[in-house]
PDB file of C-alpha atoms in Angstrom:
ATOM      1  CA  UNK A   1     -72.954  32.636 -61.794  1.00 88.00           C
ATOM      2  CA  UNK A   2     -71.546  29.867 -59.464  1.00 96.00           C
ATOM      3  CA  UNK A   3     -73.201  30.247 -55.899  1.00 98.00           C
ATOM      4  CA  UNK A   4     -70.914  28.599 -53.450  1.00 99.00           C
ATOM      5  CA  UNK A   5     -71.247  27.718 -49.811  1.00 99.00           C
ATOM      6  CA  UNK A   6     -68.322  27.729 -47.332  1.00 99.00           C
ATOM      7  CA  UNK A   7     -68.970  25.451 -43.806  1.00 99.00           C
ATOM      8  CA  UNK A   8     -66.862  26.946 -41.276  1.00 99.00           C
ATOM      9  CA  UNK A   9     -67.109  24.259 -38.602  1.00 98.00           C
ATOM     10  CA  UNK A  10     -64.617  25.490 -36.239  1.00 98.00           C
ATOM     11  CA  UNK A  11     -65.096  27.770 -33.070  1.00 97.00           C
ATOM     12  CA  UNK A  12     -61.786  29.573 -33.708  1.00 96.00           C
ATOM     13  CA  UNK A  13     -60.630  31.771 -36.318  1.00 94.00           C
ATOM     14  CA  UNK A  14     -58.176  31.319 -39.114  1.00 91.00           C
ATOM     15  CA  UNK A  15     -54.947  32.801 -36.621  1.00 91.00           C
ATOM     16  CA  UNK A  16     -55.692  30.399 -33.999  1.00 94.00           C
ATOM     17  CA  UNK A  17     -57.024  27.692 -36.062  1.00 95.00           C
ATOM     18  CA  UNK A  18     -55.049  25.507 -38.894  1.00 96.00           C
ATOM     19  CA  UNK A  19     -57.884  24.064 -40.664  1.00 97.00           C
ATOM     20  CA  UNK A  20     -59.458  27.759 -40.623  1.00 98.00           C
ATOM     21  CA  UNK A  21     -56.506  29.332 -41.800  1.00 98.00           C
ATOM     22  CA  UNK A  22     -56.799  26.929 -45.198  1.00 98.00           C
ATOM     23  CA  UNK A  23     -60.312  26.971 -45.307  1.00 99.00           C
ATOM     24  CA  UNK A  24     -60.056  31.376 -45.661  1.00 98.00           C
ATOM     25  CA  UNK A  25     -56.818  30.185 -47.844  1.00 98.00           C
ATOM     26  CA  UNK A  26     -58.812  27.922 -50.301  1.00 99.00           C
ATOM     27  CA  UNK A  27     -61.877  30.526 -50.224  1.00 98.00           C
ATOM     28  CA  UNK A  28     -59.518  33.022 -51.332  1.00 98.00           C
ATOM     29  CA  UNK A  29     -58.168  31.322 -54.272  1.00 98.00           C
ATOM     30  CA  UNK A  30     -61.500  30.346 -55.440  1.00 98.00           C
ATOM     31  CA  UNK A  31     -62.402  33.629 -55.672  1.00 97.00           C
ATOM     32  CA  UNK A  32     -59.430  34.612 -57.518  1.00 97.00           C
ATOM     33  CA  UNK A  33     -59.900  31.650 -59.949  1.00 96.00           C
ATOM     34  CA  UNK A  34     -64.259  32.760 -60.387  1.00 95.00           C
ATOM     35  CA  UNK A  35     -63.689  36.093 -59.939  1.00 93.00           C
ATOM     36  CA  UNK A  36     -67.683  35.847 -60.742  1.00 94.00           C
ATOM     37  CA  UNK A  37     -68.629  33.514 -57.859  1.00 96.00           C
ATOM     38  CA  UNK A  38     -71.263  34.131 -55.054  1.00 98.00           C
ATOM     39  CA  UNK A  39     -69.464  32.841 -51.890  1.00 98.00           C
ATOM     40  CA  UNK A  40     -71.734  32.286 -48.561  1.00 98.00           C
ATOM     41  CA  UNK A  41     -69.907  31.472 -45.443  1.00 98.00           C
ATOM     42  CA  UNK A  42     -71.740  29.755 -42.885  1.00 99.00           C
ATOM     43  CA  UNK A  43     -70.292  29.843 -39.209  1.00 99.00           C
ATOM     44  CA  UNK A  44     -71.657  26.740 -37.511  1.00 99.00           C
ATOM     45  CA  UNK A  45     -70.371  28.018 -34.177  1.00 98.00           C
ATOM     46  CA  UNK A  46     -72.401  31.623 -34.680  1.00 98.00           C
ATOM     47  CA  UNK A  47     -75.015  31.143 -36.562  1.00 98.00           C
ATOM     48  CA  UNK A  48     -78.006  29.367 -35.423  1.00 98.00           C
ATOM     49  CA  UNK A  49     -77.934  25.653 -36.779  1.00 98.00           C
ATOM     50  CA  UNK A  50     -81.655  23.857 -35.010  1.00 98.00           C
ATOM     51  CA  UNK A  51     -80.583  20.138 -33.661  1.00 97.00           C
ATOM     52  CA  UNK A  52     -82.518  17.403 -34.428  1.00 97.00           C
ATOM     53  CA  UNK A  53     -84.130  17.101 -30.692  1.00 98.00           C
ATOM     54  CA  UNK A  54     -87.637  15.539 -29.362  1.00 98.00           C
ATOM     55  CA  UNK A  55     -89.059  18.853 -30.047  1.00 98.00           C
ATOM     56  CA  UNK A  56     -88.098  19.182 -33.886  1.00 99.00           C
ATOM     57  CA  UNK A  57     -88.792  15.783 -34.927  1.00 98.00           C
ATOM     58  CA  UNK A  58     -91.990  15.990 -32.907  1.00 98.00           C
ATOM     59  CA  UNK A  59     -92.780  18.966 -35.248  1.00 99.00           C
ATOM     60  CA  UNK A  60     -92.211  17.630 -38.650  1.00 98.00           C
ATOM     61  CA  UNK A  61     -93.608  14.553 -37.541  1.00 98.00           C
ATOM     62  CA  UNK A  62     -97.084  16.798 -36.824  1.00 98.00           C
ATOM     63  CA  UNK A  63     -96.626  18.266 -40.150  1.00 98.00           C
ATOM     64  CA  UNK A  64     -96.299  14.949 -42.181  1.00 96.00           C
ATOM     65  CA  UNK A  65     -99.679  13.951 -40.542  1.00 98.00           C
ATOM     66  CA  UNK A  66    -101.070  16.808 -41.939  1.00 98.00           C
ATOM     67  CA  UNK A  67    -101.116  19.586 -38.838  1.00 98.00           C
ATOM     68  CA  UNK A  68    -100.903  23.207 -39.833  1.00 98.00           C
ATOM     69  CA  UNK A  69     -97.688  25.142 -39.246  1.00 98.00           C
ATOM     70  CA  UNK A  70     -99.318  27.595 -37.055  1.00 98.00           C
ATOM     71  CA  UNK A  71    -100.504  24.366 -35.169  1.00 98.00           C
ATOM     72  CA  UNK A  72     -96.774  24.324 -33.736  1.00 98.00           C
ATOM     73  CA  UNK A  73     -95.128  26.186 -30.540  1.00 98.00           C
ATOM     74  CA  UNK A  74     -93.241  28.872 -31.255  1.00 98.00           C
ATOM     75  CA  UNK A  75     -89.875  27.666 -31.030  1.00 98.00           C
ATOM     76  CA  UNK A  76     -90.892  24.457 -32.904  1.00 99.00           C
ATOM     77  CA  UNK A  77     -91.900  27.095 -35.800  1.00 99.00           C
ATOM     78  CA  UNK A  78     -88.213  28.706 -35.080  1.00 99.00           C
ATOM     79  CA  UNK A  79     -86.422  25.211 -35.427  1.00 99.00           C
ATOM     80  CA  UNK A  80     -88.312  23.840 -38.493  1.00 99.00           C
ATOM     81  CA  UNK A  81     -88.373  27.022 -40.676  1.00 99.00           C
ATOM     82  CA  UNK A  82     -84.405  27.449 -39.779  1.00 99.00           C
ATOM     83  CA  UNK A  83     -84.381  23.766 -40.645  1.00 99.00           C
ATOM     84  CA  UNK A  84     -85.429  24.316 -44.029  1.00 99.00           C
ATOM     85  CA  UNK A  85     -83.750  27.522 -44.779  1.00 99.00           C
ATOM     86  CA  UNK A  86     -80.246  25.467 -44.398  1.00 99.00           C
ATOM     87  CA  UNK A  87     -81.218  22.763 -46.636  1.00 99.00           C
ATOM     88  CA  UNK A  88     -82.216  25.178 -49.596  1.00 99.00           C
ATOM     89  CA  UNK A  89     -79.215  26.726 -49.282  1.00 99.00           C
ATOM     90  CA  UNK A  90     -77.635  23.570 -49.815  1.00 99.00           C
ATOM     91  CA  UNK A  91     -79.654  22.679 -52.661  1.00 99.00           C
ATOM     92  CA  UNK A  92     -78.718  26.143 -54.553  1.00 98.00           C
ATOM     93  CA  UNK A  93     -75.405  25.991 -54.469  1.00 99.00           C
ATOM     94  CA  UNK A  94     -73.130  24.469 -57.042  1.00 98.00           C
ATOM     95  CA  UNK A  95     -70.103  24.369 -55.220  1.00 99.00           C
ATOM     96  CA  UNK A  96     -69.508  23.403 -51.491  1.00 99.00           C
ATOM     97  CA  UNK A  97     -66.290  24.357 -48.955  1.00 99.00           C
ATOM     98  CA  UNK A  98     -66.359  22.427 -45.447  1.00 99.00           C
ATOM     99  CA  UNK A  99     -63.548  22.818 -42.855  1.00 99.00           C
ATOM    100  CA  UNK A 100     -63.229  21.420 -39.772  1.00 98.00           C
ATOM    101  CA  UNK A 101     -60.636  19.618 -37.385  1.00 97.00           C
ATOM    102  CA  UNK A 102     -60.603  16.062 -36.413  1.00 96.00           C
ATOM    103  CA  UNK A 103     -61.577  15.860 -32.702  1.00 95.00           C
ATOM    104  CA  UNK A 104     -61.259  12.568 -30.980  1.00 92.00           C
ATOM    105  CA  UNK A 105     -61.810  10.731 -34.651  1.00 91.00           C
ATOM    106  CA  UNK A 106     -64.575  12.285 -35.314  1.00 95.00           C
ATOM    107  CA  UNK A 107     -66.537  15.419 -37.163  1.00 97.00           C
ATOM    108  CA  UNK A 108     -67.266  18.378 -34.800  1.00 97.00           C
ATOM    109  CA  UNK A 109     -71.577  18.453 -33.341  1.00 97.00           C
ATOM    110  CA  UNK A 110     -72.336  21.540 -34.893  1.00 98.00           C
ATOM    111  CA  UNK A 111     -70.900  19.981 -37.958  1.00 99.00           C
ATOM    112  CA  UNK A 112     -73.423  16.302 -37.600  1.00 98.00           C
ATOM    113  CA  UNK A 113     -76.029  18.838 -36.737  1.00 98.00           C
ATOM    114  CA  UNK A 114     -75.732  20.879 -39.885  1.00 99.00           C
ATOM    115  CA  UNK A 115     -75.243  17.149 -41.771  1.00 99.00           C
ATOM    116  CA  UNK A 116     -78.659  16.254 -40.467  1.00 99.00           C
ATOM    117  CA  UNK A 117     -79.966  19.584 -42.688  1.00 99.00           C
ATOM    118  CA  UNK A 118     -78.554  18.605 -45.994  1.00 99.00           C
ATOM    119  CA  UNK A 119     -79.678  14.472 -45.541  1.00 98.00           C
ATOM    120  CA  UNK A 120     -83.736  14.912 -45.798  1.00 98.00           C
ATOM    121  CA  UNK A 121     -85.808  12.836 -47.464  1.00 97.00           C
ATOM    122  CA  UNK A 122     -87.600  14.038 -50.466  1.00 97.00           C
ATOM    123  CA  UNK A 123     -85.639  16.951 -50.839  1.00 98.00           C
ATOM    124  CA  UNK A 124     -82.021  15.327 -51.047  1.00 99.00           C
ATOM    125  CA  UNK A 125     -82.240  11.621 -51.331  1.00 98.00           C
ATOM    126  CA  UNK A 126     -85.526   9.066 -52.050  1.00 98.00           C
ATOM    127  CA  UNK A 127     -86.486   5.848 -51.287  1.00 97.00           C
ATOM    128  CA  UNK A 128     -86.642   3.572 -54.746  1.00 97.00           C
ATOM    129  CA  UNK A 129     -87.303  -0.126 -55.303  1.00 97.00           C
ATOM    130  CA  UNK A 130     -83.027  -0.442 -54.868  1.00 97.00           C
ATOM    131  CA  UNK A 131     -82.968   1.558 -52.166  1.00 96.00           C
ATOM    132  CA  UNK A 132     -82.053   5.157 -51.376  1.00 97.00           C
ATOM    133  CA  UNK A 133     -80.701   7.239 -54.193  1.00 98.00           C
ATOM    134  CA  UNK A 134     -79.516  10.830 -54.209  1.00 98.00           C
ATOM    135  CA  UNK A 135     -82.280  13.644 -55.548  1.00 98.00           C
ATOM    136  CA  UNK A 136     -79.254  16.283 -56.212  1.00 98.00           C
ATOM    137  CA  UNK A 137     -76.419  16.119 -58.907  1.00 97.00           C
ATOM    138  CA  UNK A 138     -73.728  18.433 -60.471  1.00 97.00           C
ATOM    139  CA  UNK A 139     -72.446  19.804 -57.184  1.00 99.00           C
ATOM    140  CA  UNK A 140     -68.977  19.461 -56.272  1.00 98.00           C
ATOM    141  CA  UNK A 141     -67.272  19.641 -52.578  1.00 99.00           C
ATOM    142  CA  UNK A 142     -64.043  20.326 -51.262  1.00 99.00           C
ATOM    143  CA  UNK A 143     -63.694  18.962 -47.370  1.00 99.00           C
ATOM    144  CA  UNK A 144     -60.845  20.327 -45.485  1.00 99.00           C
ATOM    145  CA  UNK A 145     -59.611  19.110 -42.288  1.00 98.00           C
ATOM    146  CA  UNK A 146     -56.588  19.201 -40.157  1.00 96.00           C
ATOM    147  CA  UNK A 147     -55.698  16.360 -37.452  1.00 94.00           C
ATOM    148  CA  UNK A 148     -52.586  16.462 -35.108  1.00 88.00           C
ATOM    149  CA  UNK A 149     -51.174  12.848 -36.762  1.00 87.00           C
ATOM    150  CA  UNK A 150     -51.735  11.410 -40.309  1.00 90.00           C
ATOM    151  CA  UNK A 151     -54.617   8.903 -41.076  1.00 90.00           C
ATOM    152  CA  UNK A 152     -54.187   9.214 -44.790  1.00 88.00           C
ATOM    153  CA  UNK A 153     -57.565   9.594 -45.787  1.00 86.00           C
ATOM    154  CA  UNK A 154     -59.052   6.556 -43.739  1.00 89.00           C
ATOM    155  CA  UNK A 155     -60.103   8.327 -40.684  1.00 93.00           C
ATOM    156  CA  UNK A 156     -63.716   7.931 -39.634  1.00 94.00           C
ATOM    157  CA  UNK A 157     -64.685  11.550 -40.236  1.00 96.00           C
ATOM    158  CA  UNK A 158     -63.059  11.750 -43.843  1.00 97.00           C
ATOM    159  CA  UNK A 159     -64.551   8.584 -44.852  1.00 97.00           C
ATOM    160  CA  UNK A 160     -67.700   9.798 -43.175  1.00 98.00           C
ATOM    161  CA  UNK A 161     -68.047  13.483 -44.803  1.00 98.00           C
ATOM    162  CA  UNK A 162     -67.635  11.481 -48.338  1.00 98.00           C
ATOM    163  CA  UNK A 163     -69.475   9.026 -47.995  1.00 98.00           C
ATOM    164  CA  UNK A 164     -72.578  11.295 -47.008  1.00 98.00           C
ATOM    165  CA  UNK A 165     -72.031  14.420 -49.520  1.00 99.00           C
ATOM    166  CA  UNK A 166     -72.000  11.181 -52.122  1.00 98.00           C
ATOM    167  CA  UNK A 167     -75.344   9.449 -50.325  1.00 98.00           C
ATOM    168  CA  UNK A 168     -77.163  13.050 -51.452  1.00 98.00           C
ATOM    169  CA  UNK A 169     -75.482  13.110 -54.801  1.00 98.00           C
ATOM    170  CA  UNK A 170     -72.784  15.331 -54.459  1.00 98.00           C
ATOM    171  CA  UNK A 171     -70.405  12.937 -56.415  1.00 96.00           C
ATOM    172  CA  UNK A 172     -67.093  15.047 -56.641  1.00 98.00           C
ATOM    173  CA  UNK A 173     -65.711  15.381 -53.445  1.00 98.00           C
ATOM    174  CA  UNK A 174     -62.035  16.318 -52.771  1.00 98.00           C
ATOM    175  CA  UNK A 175     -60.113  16.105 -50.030  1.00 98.00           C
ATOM    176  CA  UNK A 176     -57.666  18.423 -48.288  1.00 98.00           C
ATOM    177  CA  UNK A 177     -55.897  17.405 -44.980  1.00 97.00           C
ATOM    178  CA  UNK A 178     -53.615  19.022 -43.060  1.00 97.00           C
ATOM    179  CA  UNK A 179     -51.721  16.249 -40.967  1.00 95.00           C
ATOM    180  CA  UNK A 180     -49.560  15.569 -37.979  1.00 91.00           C
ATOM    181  CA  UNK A 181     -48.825  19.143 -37.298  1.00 89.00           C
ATOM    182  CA  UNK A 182     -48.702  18.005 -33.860  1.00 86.00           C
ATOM    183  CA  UNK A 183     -46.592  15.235 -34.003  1.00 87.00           C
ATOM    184  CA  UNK A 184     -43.974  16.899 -35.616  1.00 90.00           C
ATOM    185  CA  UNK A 185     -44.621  20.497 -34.764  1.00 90.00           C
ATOM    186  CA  UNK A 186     -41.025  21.112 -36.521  1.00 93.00           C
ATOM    187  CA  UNK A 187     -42.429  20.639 -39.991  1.00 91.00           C
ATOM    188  CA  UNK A 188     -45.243  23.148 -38.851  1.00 92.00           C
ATOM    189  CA  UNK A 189     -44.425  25.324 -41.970  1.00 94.00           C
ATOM    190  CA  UNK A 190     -43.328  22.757 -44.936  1.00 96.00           C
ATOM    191  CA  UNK A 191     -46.603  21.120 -44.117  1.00 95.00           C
ATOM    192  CA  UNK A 192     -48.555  24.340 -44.149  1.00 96.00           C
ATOM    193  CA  UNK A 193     -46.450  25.198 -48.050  1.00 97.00           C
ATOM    194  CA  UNK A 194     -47.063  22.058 -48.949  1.00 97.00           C
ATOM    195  CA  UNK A 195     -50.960  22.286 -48.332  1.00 98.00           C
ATOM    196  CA  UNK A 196     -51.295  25.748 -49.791  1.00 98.00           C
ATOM    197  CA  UNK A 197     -49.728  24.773 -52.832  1.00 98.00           C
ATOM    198  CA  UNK A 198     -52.519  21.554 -53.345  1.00 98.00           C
ATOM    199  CA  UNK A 199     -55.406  24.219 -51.979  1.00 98.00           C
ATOM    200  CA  UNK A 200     -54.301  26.621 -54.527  1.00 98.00           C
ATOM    201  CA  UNK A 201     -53.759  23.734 -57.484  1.00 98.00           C
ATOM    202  CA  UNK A 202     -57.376  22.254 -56.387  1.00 98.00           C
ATOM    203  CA  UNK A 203     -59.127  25.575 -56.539  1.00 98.00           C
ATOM    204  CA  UNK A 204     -58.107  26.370 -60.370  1.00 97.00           C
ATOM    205  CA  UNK A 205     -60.187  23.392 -61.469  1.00 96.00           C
ATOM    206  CA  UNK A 206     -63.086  23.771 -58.828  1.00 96.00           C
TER     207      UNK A 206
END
């Protein structure tokens, strides 16, 4: 059975939000193509993703020294255990769905802050002799994200969501985007066709 997990990293739903409407698009042919599939949704805007604040890194910093858990406050218990809980769920699945939009050239907070869960040392990625090297493998990732013009793949937050799903091993990442929507707000629906045909062609082979 293929456990997947789906990133919703938008605030809005998929009838007020493009790159929502192709992330529940893209879910939905995946489960037609792995009928068989365990799909997760996480909702980075309602369910509780910890930050990395003075408080949390104060906390694993006391537990790499040695302190008990029970040794930290209450919400510091909270944060860290939460912490955790997102980056095993990471690390079981197989198959990972992220959608977001491109605000101001860059990734949504909530998304960086659920990034920070899945980059850990010792549980995604080690140190070696060469450098840092990924501690996961055999996972594959789909990122989709809409912008209002067309970058053509060499936006910062494309280039960024690769490059770190890669830095934890997660070597087969593909790319979705839904662009300039709002520059030409005329071609609203050919680009929309256009992208559900690739989501749909993508997900046969994901």
């Amino acid at each position: 059975m293929t456990n997947v997990l789906v990133i919703k990293a938008h605030p809005l739903n998929d009838e007020q939000s493009t790159s929502m409407k192709v992330l529940s698009h893209f879910t939905d042919a995946v489960k037609v193509a792995d009928a068989d599939a365990t799909i997760e949704i996480l909702d980075l805007y309602n369910d509780f993703i910890p930050e990395l604040d003075g408080p949390l890194l104060m906390a694993f910093n006391a537990l790499k020294a040695g302190e008990e858990f029970t040794s930290l406050t209450a919400d510091q218990q909270k944060n860290v255990a939460r912490f955790n809980e997102l980056t095993e769920l990471f690390l079981n699945a197989d198959k990972i769905i992220i959608g977001n939009a491109l605000w101001n050239l860059n990734i949504p907070t909530r998304l960086k802050a659920w990034v920070d869960t899945i980059n850990v040392a010792g549980k995604t990625f080690h140190y070696t002799a060469t450098g840092p090297a990924p501690l996961t493998s055999g996972k594959k990732a789909v990122h989709i994200q809409s912008s209002g013009g067309s970058y053509n793949g060499q936006d910062y937050s494309t280039r960024f969501m690769e490059d770190i799903l890669k830095f934890v091993g997660v070597a087969d990442v593909q790319q979705i985007a839904i662009e300039g929507i709002d520059h030409h707000p005329e071609e609203r629906e050919n680009i929309l066709a256009a992208v559900f045909a690739e989501a749909d062609a993508i997900a046969k082979t994901f």
